[in-house]
Amino acid sequence: MSSLAHTWKVRVRSLRPRPEEVPVSFPSEPGRDDGNPPPVNIVIPDDARELDRDVLAYHRERRARRRRQRLLRLLGPLRKREFGGQAAILPLIATCVALSMLAAAMLSVVAISPASAPTLAGPPRSSAGPLVQPAALTSLPAGTVRLEGRAEPVRSLTSSALALVPAGCNCGQALSRLAGQASAAHVPLFFVGAGAVIPQLAGLTARYGGGTAEAVYDTSDVLAAAYHPDGLTVLLVHHDATADVRRNLPPGFQLTPVLRLLTRPGKHAGR
């Protein structure tokens, strides 16, 4: 080859465009461009514990994905056309909600047991006046009293109210109020007097008894010795000759609810 031809070949090669040279790092793959990487915001924490929150979020997303997959597998057969498609899912959801409400109602009923249920310490209260708290239940003493001129056993005065009137008792208003409540409860009422009260008993009964009370003369001090009335004392006598003793009746007392219980077997006032 002549020198002239060689010279022209060198010039032609020099005129060819050279490929762009880019820096290639050793860790990269051959021919990879590491000179101008895209901007990426990467923060490398100093302590691996700072990634705990991201790890928890990752596991939470995986659990949620697994739950959705299980639900889709469970409801998958219902989504088929032969089972009614997606319209068949709505009755299933409604049935589950109804069963849940029924189970909650049954649990609420079972949870209220007789031991945990609220108990009443006494008869229901009335707005007409304060109730009188009962004393211990006692049995009527043995003995007789005078009623309508004849001797009657004390224990025969059952399902009734006995008002023990002491001497010097300025309790006419209380006797009148008691007579009205006994009449409203349809319970027999007896005004009982002993000793110095016996001569006054007929007048007190006629004046404050409301036409329904009867006078009982405790000539043998049977009831007076057993209960020692100090102020007006009322005995609420049940059908089994047991009695609730009500002492120191306050003004405006209300005994109508417990009086109604005296005529019911097995019901004790204030119990």
Coordinates of C-alpha atoms in Angstrom, one line a residue:
M1 CA 0.0 0.0 0.0
S2 CA 1.3 3.4 -0.9
S3 CA 2.0 6.1 1.7
L4 CA -0.7 8.3 0.2
A5 CA -3.4 5.7 0.6
H6 CA -2.4 5.0 4.2
T7 CA -2.5 8.7 4.9
W8 CA -6.1 9.0 3.6
K9 CA -7.2 6.0 5.5
V10 CA -5.9 7.5 8.8
R11 CA -7.8 10.8 8.0
V12 CA -11.0 9.0 7.3
R13 CA -10.9 7.1 10.6
S14 CA -10.2 10.3 12.4
L15 CA -13.3 11.9 10.9
R16 CA -15.6 9.2 12.2
P17 CA -17.7 10.1 15.3
R18 CA -16.3 8.6 18.4
P19 CA -18.6 6.8 20.9
E20 CA -19.4 8.8 24.0
E21 CA -17.2 7.8 26.9
V22 CA -18.9 7.3 30.2
P23 CA -17.4 6.5 33.6
V24 CA -18.0 2.9 34.7
S25 CA -17.5 1.9 38.2
F26 CA -16.0 -1.4 39.1
P27 CA -19.0 -2.7 41.2
S28 CA -21.4 -2.1 38.3
E29 CA -22.1 -4.3 35.4
P30 CA -20.1 -3.8 32.3
G31 CA -21.4 -0.9 30.3
R32 CA -23.7 0.4 33.1
D33 CA -23.9 4.2 33.3
D34 CA -23.1 5.3 36.9
G35 CA -22.2 8.8 36.0
N36 CA -25.7 10.3 36.2
P37 CA -28.1 8.1 38.3
P38 CA -31.7 9.3 38.9
P39 CA -32.2 11.2 42.2
V40 CA -33.3 8.8 45.0
N41 CA -33.9 9.8 48.6
I42 CA -32.3 7.0 50.5
V43 CA -31.7 7.3 54.2
I44 CA -29.6 4.6 55.9
P45 CA -30.3 4.5 59.6
D46 CA -27.6 4.2 62.1
D47 CA -29.6 1.8 64.3
A48 CA -31.6 -1.1 62.8
R49 CA -34.2 -0.6 65.5
E50 CA -35.4 2.5 63.7
L51 CA -36.8 0.2 61.1
D52 CA -39.2 -1.6 63.5
R53 CA -42.1 0.6 62.6
D54 CA -41.7 -0.1 58.9
V55 CA -41.3 -3.8 59.6
L56 CA -44.5 -3.9 61.6
A57 CA -46.4 -2.0 58.8
Y58 CA -45.0 -4.5 56.3
H59 CA -46.2 -7.5 58.4
R60 CA -49.6 -5.8 59.0
E61 CA -50.1 -5.4 55.3
R62 CA -49.2 -9.0 54.7
R63 CA -51.7 -10.2 57.3
A64 CA -54.4 -8.0 55.8
R65 CA -53.7 -9.4 52.3
R66 CA -53.9 -13.0 53.7
R67 CA -57.3 -12.2 55.3
R68 CA -58.6 -10.8 52.1
Q69 CA -57.4 -13.9 50.2
R70 CA -59.0 -16.2 52.8
L71 CA -62.3 -14.3 52.5
L72 CA -62.2 -14.5 48.7
R73 CA -61.6 -18.2 48.9
L74 CA -64.5 -18.6 51.3
L75 CA -66.9 -16.6 49.3
G76 CA -65.5 -17.7 46.0
P77 CA -68.2 -20.4 45.4
L78 CA -71.0 -18.0 46.1
R79 CA -69.7 -15.7 43.4
K80 CA -70.3 -18.2 40.7
R81 CA -73.3 -17.8 38.5
E82 CA -74.9 -21.1 39.5
F83 CA -75.0 -19.9 43.2
G84 CA -76.6 -16.5 42.3
G85 CA -73.4 -14.5 41.9
Q86 CA -72.6 -11.5 44.1
A87 CA -76.3 -11.2 45.0
A88 CA -76.1 -14.4 47.1
I89 CA -73.6 -12.7 49.5
L90 CA -76.1 -10.2 50.9
P91 CA -78.5 -12.7 52.5
L92 CA -75.4 -14.4 54.1
I93 CA -74.3 -11.1 55.6
A94 CA -77.8 -10.4 56.9
T95 CA -78.0 -13.8 58.4
C96 CA -74.7 -13.4 60.3
V97 CA -75.8 -10.0 61.6
A98 CA -79.1 -11.4 62.9
L99 CA -77.4 -14.3 64.6
S100 CA -74.9 -12.0 66.3
M101 CA -77.8 -9.8 67.6
L102 CA -79.6 -12.9 68.9
A103 CA -76.5 -14.2 70.7
A104 CA -76.0 -10.8 72.3
A105 CA -79.6 -10.7 73.5
M106 CA -79.3 -14.2 75.0
L107 CA -76.1 -13.3 76.8
S108 CA -77.7 -10.2 78.4
V109 CA -80.6 -12.3 79.7
V110 CA -78.3 -15.0 81.1
A111 CA -76.0 -12.4 82.8
I112 CA -78.9 -11.1 85.0
S113 CA -79.0 -13.9 87.6
P114 CA -81.1 -13.8 90.8
A115 CA -78.0 -13.2 92.8
S116 CA -76.9 -10.2 90.8
A117 CA -80.4 -8.8 90.2
P118 CA -81.3 -5.7 92.3
T119 CA -83.3 -6.5 95.5
L120 CA -85.8 -4.3 97.2
A121 CA -85.2 -3.7 100.9
G122 CA -88.8 -2.9 101.4
P123 CA -92.2 -2.3 99.7
P124 CA -92.4 0.0 96.7
R125 CA -92.3 3.7 97.6
S126 CA -95.2 6.0 97.0
S127 CA -95.1 9.8 96.6
A128 CA -98.1 10.1 99.0
G129 CA -95.8 10.0 102.0
P130 CA -92.7 8.5 103.7
L131 CA -92.7 4.7 104.3
V132 CA -92.1 3.3 107.8
Q133 CA -89.3 0.8 108.1
P134 CA -90.4 -2.5 109.6
A135 CA -89.0 -4.0 112.8
A136 CA -88.3 -7.7 113.2
L137 CA -91.1 -10.1 112.4
T138 CA -92.7 -11.3 115.6
S139 CA -95.5 -13.7 116.5
L140 CA -98.6 -12.5 118.3
P141 CA -98.7 -13.5 121.9
A142 CA -101.2 -16.0 123.2
G143 CA -104.2 -14.7 125.1
T144 CA -107.6 -13.1 124.5
V145 CA -109.0 -9.7 124.0
R146 CA -112.6 -8.3 124.1
L147 CA -114.1 -7.6 120.7
E148 CA -117.8 -6.7 120.4
G149 CA -118.4 -7.9 124.0
R150 CA -116.9 -11.4 123.5
A151 CA -113.5 -12.8 124.1
E152 CA -111.4 -13.4 121.0
P153 CA -108.0 -15.0 120.8
V154 CA -105.3 -12.5 119.8
R155 CA -104.0 -14.8 117.2
S156 CA -107.3 -14.9 115.4
L157 CA -106.9 -11.2 114.4
T158 CA -105.0 -12.2 111.2
S159 CA -104.6 -10.3 107.9
S160 CA -105.4 -7.1 109.7
A161 CA -103.8 -3.9 111.3
L162 CA -103.8 -3.4 115.0
A163 CA -103.3 0.2 116.2
L164 CA -102.1 0.1 119.9
V165 CA -103.2 3.4 121.4
P166 CA -101.2 4.3 124.5
A167 CA -102.5 6.5 127.3
G168 CA -102.2 10.3 126.7
C169 CA -101.6 9.7 123.0
N170 CA -102.5 12.8 121.0
C171 CA -102.6 10.8 117.8
G172 CA -106.1 11.4 116.5
Q173 CA -104.8 12.7 113.1
A174 CA -102.5 9.6 112.7
L175 CA -105.4 7.3 113.6
S176 CA -107.6 9.0 111.0
R177 CA -104.8 8.7 108.3
L178 CA -104.3 5.0 109.2
A179 CA -108.0 4.3 108.9
G180 CA -108.1 5.9 105.4
Q181 CA -105.2 3.8 104.2
A182 CA -106.6 0.6 105.7
S183 CA -109.9 1.2 104.0
A184 CA -108.1 1.9 100.6
A185 CA -106.2 -1.5 101.0
H186 CA -109.4 -3.3 102.1
V187 CA -107.8 -4.5 105.3
P188 CA -109.6 -4.8 108.7
L189 CA -108.4 -2.2 111.2
F190 CA -108.6 -2.5 115.0
F191 CA -108.0 0.2 117.6
V192 CA -106.6 -1.6 120.7
G193 CA -106.6 0.0 124.1
A194 CA -105.5 -1.1 127.5
G195 CA -105.6 0.3 131.1
A196 CA -106.5 4.0 131.2
V197 CA -107.3 4.1 127.4
I198 CA -110.2 1.6 127.7
P199 CA -112.8 4.2 128.7
Q200 CA -111.7 6.5 125.8
L201 CA -111.4 3.8 123.2
A202 CA -115.0 3.8 122.0
G203 CA -115.0 7.5 121.4
L204 CA -111.6 7.4 119.6
T205 CA -112.9 4.7 117.3
A206 CA -116.0 6.5 116.4
R207 CA -114.2 9.8 115.8
Y208 CA -111.1 8.7 114.0
G209 CA -112.0 5.2 112.7
G210 CA -113.6 6.4 109.5
G211 CA -116.6 4.1 110.0
T212 CA -114.5 1.0 109.4
A213 CA -112.2 0.6 112.5
E214 CA -113.4 -1.6 115.4
A215 CA -112.5 -1.2 119.1
V216 CA -110.5 -4.0 120.8
Y217 CA -110.2 -4.0 124.6
D218 CA -107.0 -5.4 125.9
T219 CA -108.3 -6.0 129.4
S220 CA -105.6 -8.6 130.2
D221 CA -102.8 -6.4 128.9
V222 CA -101.7 -9.2 126.5
L223 CA -100.6 -6.8 123.6
A224 CA -99.6 -4.0 125.9
A225 CA -97.2 -6.2 127.9
A226 CA -95.8 -7.7 124.7
Y227 CA -95.1 -4.5 122.7
H228 CA -95.1 -1.7 125.3
P229 CA -96.5 1.0 123.0
D230 CA -94.8 4.4 123.4
G231 CA -96.7 6.6 121.0
L232 CA -98.9 5.1 118.3
T233 CA -97.7 1.6 117.4
V234 CA -99.1 -0.4 114.5
L235 CA -99.0 -4.2 114.2
L236 CA -99.3 -5.4 110.6
V237 CA -100.6 -9.0 111.2
H238 CA -100.2 -11.6 108.4
H239 CA -102.3 -14.6 107.8
D240 CA -100.0 -16.8 109.9
A241 CA -100.4 -14.6 113.1
T242 CA -96.9 -13.0 112.6
A243 CA -96.7 -9.2 112.7
D244 CA -94.4 -6.4 111.6
V245 CA -94.2 -3.7 114.3
R246 CA -94.2 -0.1 113.1
R247 CA -93.3 2.4 115.8
N248 CA -92.9 6.2 115.9
L249 CA -94.9 6.8 112.7
P250 CA -93.7 10.0 111.1
P251 CA -96.1 12.7 109.9
G252 CA -97.6 11.9 106.6
F253 CA -96.6 8.2 106.8
Q254 CA -97.7 5.8 104.1
L255 CA -98.6 2.2 104.8
T256 CA -101.0 1.5 102.0
P257 CA -98.6 -0.7 99.9
V258 CA -97.7 -3.0 102.8
L259 CA -101.3 -3.1 104.0
R260 CA -102.3 -4.6 100.7
L261 CA -99.9 -7.5 101.2
L262 CA -101.6 -8.6 104.4
T263 CA -104.4 -10.4 102.6
R264 CA -102.0 -12.3 100.3
P265 CA -100.8 -15.7 101.7
G266 CA -97.0 -16.0 101.6
K267 CA -96.4 -12.3 101.3
H268 CA -95.0 -10.4 104.3
A269 CA -95.0 -6.7 104.3
G270 CA -91.6 -5.2 104.0
R271 CA -90.0 -8.5 103.1

